[in-house]
PDB file of C-alpha atoms in Angstrom:
ATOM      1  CA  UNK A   1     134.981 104.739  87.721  1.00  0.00           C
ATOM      2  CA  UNK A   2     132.548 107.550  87.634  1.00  0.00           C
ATOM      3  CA  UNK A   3     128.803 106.012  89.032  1.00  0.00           C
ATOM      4  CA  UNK A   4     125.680 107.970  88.852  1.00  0.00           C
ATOM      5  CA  UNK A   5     122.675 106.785  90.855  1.00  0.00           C
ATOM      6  CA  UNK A   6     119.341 107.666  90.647  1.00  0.00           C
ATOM      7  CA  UNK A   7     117.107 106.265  92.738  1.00  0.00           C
ATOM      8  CA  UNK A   8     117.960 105.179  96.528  1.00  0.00           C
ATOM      9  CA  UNK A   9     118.058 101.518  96.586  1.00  0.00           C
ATOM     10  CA  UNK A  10     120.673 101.162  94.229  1.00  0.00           C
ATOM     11  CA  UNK A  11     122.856 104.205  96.070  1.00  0.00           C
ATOM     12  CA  UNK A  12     122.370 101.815  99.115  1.00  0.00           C
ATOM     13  CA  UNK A  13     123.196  98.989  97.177  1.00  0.00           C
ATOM     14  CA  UNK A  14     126.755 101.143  96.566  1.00  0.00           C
ATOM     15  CA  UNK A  15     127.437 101.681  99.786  1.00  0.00           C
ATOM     16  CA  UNK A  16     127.114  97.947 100.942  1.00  0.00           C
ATOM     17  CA  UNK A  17     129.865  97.445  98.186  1.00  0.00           C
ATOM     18  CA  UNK A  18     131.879 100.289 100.027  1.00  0.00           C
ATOM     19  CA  UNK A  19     131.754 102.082  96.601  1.00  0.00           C
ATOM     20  CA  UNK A  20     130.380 105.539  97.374  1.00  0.00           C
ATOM     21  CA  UNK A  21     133.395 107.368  96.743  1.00  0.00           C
ATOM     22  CA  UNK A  22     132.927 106.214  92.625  1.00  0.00           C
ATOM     23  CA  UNK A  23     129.353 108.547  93.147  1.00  0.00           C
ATOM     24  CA  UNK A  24     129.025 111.692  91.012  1.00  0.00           C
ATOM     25  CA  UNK A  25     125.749 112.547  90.688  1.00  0.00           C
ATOM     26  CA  UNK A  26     122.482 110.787  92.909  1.00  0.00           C
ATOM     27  CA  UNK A  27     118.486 111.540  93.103  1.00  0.00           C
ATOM     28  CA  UNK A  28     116.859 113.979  95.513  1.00  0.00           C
ATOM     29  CA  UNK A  29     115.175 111.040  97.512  1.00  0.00           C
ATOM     30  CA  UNK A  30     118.683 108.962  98.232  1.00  0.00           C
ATOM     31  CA  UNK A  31     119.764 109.755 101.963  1.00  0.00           C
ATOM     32  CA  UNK A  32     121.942 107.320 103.022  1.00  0.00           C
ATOM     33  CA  UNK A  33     124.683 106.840 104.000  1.00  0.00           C
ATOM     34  CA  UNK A  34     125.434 110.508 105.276  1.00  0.00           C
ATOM     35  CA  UNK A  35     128.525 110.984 103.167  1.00  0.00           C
ATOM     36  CA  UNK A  36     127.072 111.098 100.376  1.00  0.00           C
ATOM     37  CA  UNK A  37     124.980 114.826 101.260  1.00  0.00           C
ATOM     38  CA  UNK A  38     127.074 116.919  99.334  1.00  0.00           C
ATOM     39  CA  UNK A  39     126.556 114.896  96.073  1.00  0.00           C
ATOM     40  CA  UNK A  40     125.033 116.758  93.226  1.00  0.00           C
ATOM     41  CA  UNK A  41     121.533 116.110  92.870  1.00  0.00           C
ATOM     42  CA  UNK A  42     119.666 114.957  90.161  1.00  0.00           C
ATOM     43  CA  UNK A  43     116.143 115.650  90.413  1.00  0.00           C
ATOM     44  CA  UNK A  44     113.615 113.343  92.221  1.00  0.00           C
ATOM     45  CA  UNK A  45     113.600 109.681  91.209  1.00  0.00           C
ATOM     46  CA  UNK A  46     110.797 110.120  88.301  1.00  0.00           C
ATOM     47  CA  UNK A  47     111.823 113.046  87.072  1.00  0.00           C
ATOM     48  CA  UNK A  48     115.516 113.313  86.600  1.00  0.00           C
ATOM     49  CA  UNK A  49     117.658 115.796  84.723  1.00  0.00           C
ATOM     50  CA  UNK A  50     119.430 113.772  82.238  1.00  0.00           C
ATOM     51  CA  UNK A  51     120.726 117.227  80.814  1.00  0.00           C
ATOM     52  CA  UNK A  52     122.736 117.161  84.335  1.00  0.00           C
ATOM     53  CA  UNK A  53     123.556 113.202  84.738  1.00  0.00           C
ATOM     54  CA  UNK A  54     125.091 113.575  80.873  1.00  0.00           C
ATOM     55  CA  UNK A  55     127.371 116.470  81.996  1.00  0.00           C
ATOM     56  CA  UNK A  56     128.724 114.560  84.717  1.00  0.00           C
ATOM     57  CA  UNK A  57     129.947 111.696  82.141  1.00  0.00           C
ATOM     58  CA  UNK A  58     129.361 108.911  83.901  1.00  0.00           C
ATOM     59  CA  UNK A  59     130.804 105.542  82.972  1.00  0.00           C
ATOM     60  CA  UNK A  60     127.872 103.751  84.647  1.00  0.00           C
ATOM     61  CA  UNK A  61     124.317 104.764  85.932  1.00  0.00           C
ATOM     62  CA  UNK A  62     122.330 103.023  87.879  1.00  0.00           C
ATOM     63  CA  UNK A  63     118.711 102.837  86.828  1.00  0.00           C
ATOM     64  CA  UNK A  64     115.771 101.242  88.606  1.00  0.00           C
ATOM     65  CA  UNK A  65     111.806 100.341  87.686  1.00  0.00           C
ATOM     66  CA  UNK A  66     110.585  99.863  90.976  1.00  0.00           C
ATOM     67  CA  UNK A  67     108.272 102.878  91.430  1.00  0.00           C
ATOM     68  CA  UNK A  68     106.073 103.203  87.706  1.00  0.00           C
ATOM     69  CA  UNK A  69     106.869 105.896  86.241  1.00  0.00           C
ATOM     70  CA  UNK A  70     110.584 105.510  85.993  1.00  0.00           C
ATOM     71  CA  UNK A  71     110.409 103.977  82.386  1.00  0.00           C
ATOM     72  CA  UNK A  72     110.680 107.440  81.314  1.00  0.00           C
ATOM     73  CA  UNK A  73     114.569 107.898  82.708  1.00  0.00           C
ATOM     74  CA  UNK A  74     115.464 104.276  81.201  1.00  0.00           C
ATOM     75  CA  UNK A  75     114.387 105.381  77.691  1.00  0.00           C
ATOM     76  CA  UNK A  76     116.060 108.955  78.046  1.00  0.00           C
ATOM     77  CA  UNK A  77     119.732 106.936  78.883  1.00  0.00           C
ATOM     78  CA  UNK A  78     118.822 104.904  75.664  1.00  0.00           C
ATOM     79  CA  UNK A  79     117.980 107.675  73.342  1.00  0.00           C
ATOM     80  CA  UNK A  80     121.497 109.719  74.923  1.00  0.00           C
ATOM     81  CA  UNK A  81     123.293 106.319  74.452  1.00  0.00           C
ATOM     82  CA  UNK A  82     124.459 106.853  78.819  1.00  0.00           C
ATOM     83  CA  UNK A  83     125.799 103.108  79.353  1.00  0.00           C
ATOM     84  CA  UNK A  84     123.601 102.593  82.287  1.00  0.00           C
ATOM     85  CA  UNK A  85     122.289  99.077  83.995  1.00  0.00           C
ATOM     86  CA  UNK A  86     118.363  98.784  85.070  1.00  0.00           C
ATOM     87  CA  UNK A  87     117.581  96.664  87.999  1.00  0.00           C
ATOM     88  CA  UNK A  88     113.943  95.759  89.297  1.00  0.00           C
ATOM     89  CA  UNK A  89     113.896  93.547  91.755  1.00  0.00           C
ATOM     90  CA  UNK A  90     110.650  92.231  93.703  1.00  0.00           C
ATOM     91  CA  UNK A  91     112.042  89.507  95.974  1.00  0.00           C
ATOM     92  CA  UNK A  92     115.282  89.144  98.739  1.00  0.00           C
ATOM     93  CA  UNK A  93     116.613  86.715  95.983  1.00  0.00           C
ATOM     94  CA  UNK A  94     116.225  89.528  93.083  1.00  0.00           C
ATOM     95  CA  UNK A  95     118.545  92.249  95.927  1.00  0.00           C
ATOM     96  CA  UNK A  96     121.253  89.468  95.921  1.00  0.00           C
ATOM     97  CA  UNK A  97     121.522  88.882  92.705  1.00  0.00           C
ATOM     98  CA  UNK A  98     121.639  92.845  91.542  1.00  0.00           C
ATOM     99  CA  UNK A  99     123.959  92.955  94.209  1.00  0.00           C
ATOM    100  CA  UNK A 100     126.366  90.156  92.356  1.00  0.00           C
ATOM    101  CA  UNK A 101     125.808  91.602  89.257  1.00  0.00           C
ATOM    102  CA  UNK A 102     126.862  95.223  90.414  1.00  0.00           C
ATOM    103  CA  UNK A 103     129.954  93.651  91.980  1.00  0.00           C
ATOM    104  CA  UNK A 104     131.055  91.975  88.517  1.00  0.00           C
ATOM    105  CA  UNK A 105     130.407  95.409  87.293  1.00  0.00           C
ATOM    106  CA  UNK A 106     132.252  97.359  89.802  1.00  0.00           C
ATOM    107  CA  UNK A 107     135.274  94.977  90.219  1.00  0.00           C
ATOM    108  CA  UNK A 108     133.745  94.107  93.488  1.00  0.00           C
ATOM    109  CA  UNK A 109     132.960  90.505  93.256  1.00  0.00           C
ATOM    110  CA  UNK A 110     134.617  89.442  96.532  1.00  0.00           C
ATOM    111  CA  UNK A 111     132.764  92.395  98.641  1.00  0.00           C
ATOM    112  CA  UNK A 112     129.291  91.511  96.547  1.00  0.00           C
ATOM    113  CA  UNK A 113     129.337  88.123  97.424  1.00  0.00           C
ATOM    114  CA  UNK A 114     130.085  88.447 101.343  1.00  0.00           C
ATOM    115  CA  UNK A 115     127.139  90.586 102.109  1.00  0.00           C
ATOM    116  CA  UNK A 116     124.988  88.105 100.000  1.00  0.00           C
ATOM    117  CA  UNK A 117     126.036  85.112 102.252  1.00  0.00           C
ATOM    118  CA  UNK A 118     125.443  87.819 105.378  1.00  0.00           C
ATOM    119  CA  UNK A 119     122.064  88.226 103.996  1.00  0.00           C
ATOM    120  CA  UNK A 120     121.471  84.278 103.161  1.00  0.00           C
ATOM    121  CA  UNK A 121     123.139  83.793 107.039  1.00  0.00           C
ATOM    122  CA  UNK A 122     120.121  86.310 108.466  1.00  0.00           C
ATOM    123  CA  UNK A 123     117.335  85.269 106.673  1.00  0.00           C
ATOM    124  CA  UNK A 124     118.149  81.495 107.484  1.00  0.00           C
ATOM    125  CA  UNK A 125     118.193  82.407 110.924  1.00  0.00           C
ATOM    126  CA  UNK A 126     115.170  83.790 111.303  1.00  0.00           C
ATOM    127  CA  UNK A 127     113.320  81.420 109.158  1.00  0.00           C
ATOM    128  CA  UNK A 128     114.141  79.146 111.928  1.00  0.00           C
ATOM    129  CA  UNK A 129     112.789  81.566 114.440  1.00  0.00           C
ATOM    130  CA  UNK A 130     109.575  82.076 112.472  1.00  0.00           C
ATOM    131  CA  UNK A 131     108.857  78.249 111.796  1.00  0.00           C
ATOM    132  CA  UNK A 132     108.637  77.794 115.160  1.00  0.00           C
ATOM    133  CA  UNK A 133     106.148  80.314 116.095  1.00  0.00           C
ATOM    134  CA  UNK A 134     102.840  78.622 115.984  1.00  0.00           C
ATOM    135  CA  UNK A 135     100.730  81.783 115.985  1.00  0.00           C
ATOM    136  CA  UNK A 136     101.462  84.083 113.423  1.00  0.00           C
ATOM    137  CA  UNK A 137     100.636  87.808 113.398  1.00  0.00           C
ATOM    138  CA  UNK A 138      98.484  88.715 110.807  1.00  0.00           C
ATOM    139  CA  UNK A 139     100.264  92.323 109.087  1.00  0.00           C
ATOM    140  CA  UNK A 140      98.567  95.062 107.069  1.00  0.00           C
ATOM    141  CA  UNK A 141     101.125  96.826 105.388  1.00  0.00           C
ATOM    142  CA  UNK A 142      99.814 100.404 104.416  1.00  0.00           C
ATOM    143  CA  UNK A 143     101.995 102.221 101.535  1.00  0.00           C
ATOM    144  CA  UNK A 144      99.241 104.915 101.466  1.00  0.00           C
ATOM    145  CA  UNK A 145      95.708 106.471 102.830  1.00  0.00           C
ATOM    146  CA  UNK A 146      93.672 107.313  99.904  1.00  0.00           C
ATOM    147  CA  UNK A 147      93.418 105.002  98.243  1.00  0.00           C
ATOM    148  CA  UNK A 148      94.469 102.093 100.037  1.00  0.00           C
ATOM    149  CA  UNK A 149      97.851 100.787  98.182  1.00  0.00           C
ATOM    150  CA  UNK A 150      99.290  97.881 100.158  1.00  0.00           C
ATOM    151  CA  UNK A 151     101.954  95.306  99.231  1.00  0.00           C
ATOM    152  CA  UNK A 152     100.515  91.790  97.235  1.00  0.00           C
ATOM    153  CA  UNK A 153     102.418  88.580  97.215  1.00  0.00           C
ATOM    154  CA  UNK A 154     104.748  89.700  94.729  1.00  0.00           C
ATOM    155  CA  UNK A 155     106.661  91.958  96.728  1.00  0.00           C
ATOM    156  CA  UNK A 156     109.354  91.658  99.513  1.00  0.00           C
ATOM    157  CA  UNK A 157     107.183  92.610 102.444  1.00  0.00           C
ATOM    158  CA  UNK A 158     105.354  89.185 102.361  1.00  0.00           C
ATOM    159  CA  UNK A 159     108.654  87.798 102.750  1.00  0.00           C
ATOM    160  CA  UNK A 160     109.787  90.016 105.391  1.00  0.00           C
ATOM    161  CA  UNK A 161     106.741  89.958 107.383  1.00  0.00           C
ATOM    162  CA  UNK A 162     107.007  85.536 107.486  1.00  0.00           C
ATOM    163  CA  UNK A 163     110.365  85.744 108.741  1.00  0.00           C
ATOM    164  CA  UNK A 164     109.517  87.934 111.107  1.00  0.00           C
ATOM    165  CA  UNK A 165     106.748  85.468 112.371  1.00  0.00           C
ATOM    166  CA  UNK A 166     103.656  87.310 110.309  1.00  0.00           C
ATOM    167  CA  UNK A 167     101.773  86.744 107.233  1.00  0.00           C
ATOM    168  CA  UNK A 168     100.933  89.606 104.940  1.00  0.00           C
ATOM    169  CA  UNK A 169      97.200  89.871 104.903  1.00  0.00           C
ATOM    170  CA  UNK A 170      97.240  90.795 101.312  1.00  0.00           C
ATOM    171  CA  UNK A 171      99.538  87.271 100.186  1.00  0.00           C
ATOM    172  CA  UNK A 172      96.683  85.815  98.589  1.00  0.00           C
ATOM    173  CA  UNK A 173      96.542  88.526  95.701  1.00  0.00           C
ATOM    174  CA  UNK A 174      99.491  88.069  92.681  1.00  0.00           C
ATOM    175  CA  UNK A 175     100.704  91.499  92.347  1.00  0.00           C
ATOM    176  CA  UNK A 176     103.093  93.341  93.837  1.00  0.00           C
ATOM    177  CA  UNK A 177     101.239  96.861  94.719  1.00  0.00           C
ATOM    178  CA  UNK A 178      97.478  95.796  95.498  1.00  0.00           C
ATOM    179  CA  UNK A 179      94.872  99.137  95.693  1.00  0.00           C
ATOM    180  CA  UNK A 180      91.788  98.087  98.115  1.00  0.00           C
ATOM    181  CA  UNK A 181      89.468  99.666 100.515  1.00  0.00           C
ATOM    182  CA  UNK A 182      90.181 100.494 103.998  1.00  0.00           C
ATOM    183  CA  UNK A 183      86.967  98.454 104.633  1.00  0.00           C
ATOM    184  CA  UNK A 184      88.798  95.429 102.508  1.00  0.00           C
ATOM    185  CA  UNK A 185      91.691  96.033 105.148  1.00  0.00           C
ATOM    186  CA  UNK A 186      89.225  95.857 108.415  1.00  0.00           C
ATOM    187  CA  UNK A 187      87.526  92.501 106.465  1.00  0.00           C
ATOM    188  CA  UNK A 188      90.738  90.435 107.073  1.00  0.00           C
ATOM    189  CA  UNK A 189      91.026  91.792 110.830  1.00  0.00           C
ATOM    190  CA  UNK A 190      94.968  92.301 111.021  1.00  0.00           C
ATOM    191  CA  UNK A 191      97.286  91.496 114.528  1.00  0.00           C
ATOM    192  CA  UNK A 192      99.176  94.818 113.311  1.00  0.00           C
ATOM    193  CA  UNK A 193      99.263  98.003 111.432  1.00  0.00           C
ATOM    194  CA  UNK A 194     102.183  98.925 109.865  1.00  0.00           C
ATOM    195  CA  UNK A 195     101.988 102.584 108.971  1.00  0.00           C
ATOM    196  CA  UNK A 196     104.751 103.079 105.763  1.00  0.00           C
ATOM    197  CA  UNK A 197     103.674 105.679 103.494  1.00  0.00           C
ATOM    198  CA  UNK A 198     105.595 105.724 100.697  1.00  0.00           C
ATOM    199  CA  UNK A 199     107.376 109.368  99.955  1.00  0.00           C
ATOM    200  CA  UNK A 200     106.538 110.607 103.891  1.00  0.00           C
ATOM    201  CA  UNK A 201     108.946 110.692 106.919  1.00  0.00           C
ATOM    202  CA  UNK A 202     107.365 108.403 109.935  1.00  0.00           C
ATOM    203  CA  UNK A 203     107.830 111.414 112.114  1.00  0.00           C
ATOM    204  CA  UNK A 204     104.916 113.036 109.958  1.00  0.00           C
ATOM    205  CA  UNK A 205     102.724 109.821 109.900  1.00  0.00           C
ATOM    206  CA  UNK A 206      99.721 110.304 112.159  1.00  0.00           C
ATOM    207  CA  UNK A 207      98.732 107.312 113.896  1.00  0.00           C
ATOM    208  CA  UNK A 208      95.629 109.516 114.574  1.00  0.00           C
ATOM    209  CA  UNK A 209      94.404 109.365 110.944  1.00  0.00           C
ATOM    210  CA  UNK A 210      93.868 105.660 111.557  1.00  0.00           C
ATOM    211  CA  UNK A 211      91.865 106.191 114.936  1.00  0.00           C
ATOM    212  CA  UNK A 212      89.603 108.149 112.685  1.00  0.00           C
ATOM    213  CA  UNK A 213      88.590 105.173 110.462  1.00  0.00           C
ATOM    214  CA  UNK A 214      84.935 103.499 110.372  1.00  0.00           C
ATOM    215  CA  UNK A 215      85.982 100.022 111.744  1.00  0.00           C
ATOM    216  CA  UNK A 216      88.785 101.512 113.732  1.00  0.00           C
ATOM    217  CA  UNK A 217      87.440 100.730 116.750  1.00  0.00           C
ATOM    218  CA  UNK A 218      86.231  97.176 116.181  1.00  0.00           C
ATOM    219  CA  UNK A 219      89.501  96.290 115.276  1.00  0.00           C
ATOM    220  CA  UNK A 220      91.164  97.434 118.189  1.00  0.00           C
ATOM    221  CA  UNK A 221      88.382  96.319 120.904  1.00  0.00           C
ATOM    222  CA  UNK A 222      87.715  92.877 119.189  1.00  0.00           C
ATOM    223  CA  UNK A 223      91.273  91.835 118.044  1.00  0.00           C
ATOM    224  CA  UNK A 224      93.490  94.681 119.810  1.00  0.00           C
ATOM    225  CA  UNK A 225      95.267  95.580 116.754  1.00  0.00           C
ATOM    226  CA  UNK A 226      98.094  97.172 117.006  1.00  0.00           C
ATOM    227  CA  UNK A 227      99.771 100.603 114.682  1.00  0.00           C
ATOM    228  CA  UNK A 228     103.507 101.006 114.368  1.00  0.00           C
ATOM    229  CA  UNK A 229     105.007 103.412 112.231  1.00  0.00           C
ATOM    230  CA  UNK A 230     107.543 102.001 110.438  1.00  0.00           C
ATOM    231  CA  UNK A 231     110.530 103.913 108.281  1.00  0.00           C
ATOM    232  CA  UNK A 232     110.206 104.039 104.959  1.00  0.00           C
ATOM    233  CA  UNK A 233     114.218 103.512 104.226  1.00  0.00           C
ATOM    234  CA  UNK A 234     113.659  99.754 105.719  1.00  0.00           C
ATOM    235  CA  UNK A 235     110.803  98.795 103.902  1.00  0.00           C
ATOM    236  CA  UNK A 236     110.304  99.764 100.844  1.00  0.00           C
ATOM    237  CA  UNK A 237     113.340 100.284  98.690  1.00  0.00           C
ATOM    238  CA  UNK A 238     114.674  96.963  97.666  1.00  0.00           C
ATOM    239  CA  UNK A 239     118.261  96.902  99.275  1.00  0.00           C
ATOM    240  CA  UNK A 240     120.213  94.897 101.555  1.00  0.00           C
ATOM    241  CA  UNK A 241     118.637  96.994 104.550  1.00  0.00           C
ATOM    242  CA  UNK A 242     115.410  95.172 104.275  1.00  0.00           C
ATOM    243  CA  UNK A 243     117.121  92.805 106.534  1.00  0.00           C
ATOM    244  CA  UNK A 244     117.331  95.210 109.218  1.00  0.00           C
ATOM    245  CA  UNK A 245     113.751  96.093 108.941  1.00  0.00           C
ATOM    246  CA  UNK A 246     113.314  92.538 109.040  1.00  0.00           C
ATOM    247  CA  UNK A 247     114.815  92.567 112.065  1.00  0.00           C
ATOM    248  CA  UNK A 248     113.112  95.510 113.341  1.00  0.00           C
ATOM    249  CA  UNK A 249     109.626  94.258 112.400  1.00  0.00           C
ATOM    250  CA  UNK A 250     110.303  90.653 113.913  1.00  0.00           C
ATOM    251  CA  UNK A 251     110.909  92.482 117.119  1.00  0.00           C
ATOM    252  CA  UNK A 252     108.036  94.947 117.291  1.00  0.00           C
ATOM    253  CA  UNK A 253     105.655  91.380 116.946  1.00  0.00           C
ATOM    254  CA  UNK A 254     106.711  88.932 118.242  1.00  0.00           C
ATOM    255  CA  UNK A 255     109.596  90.286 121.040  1.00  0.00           C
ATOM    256  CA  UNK A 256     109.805  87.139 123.257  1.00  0.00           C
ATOM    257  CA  UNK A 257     110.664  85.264 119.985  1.00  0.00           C
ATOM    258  CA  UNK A 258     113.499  87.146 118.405  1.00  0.00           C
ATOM    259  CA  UNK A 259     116.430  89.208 119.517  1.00  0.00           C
ATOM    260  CA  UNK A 260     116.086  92.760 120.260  1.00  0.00           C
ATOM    261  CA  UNK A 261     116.228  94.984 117.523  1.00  0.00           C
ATOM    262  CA  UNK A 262     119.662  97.589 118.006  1.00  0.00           C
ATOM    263  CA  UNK A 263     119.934  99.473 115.448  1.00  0.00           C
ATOM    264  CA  UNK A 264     123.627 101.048 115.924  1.00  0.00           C
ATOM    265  CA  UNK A 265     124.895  97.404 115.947  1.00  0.00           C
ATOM    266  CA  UNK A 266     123.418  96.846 112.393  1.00  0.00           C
ATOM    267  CA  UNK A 267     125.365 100.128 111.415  1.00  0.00           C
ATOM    268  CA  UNK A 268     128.324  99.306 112.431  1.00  0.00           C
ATOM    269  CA  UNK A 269     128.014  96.083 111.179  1.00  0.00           C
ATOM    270  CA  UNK A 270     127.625  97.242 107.211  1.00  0.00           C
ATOM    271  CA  UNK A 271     130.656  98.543 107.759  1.00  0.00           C
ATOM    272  CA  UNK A 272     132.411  95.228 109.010  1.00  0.00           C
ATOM    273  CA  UNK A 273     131.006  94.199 105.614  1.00  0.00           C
ATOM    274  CA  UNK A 274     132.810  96.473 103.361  1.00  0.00           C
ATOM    275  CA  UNK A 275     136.120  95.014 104.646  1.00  0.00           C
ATOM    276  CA  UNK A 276     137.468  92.599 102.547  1.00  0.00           C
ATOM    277  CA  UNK A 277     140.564  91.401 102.926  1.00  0.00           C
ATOM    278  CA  UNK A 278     142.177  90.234  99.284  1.00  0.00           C
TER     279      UNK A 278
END
């Protein structure tokens, strides 16, 4: 089976199915996992070249709408009749189910469904941790600058940040991608800062452009607010790695609550989960 994927999530998504070797093609922005470098690439993940993902003849592409702006790759597959599938999720339920509904399509059923119960198995766990905390760390979750974007209730962060013993200061507004005011963001005095600019690599966020800020300065003296830069690649694309920056994100807040965040024991564990024994 030939597989074309353009956007990241869903080239993650792959590679928890152990199915990375079907890849053909793949965006500019997917980076993980490392075999998959010397893939062709397909343009960035709003603008691809479906003169390029047609030559490759691909049995099945793998088409997302989380980021606007992608509607115009869904209804270039249409007009080229590419069989393609489109997945959108906004919620840890949504990943689990595209992930069951790639395995029926990949003949991967049995490999789809384990890493769903791993992911059911983690969240459960620290649900348990987090309804036991009885102070909660309020989170500010900033996807960009200027303007202020920031996740809303309809999004996966406000579930990630209460299972890792937070709230999301933004819960209280119905949409998924909320624009504000940095002076909006100082009114609701968050615990934490979580730096996660959407598109930019943490080693080029600034903590320093924060500092800067009218209201800066309140917020640290007053409630000690705290900045971490957190990666991009496990927060904001809707994959099964969202539970390791639930992980990571539980034990940056609250560390005497949850277990220490290891990251190469959560890569070598994905790969535990591609074994499947038939």
């Amino acid at each position: 089976m030939r597989i074309i994927s353009i956007c990241p999530s869903n080239t993650e998504l792959l590679h928890y199915l152990g199915l990375t070797s079907k890849l053909v093609g793949v965006d500019d922005f997917s980076d993980w996992p490392k075999s998959i470098e010397k893939l062709p690439r397909l343009g960035p993940d709003l603008s691809i070249d479906m003169d390029k993902v047609q030559s490759l003849a691909p049995d099945l592409v793998l088409a997302s709408l989380s980021v606007p702006g992608m509607e115009k790759n869904i209804a270039e597959l249409e007009r080229r009749s590419i069989p393609h599938v489109i997945y959108n999720p906004q919620s840890l339920s949504d990943i689990q189910n595209d992930l069951l509904d790639l395995g029926k399509r990949t003949d991967s059923l049995a490999k789809a469904t384990k890493v769903m119960e791993w992911m059911k198995n983690e969240i459960s766990q620290y649900e348990k941790i987090s309804n036991s905390i009885k102070k909660r760390k309020k989170v500010y979750f900033e996807w960009w600058p200027k303007p202020v974007f920031t996740p809303g209730k309809v999004n996966w962060l406000t579930e990630i940040a209460f299972l890792a013993g937070g709230e999301n200061v933004f819960q209280d507004v119905e949409l998924a991608s909320v624009q504000t005011s940095w002076e909006d963001v100082v009114s609701r005095m968050p615990d934490i800062i979580g730096m996660v600019w959407v598109g930019v690599k943490t080693e080029k966020m600034k903590i320093s452009h924060i500092h800067k800020r009218e209201g800066w300065d309140h917020l640290e003296t007053n409630l000690r607010t705290k900045i971490f830069k957190l990666e991009e690649s496990l927060f904001c694309r809707p994959s099964p790695r969202l539970i390791i920056g639930m992980k990571r994100l539980a034990a940056l807040i609250h560390p005497n609550h949850f277990p220490a965040f290891l990251p190469e024991e959560e890569e070598s564990y994905i790969e535990k989960l591609q074994v499947t024994r038939t």
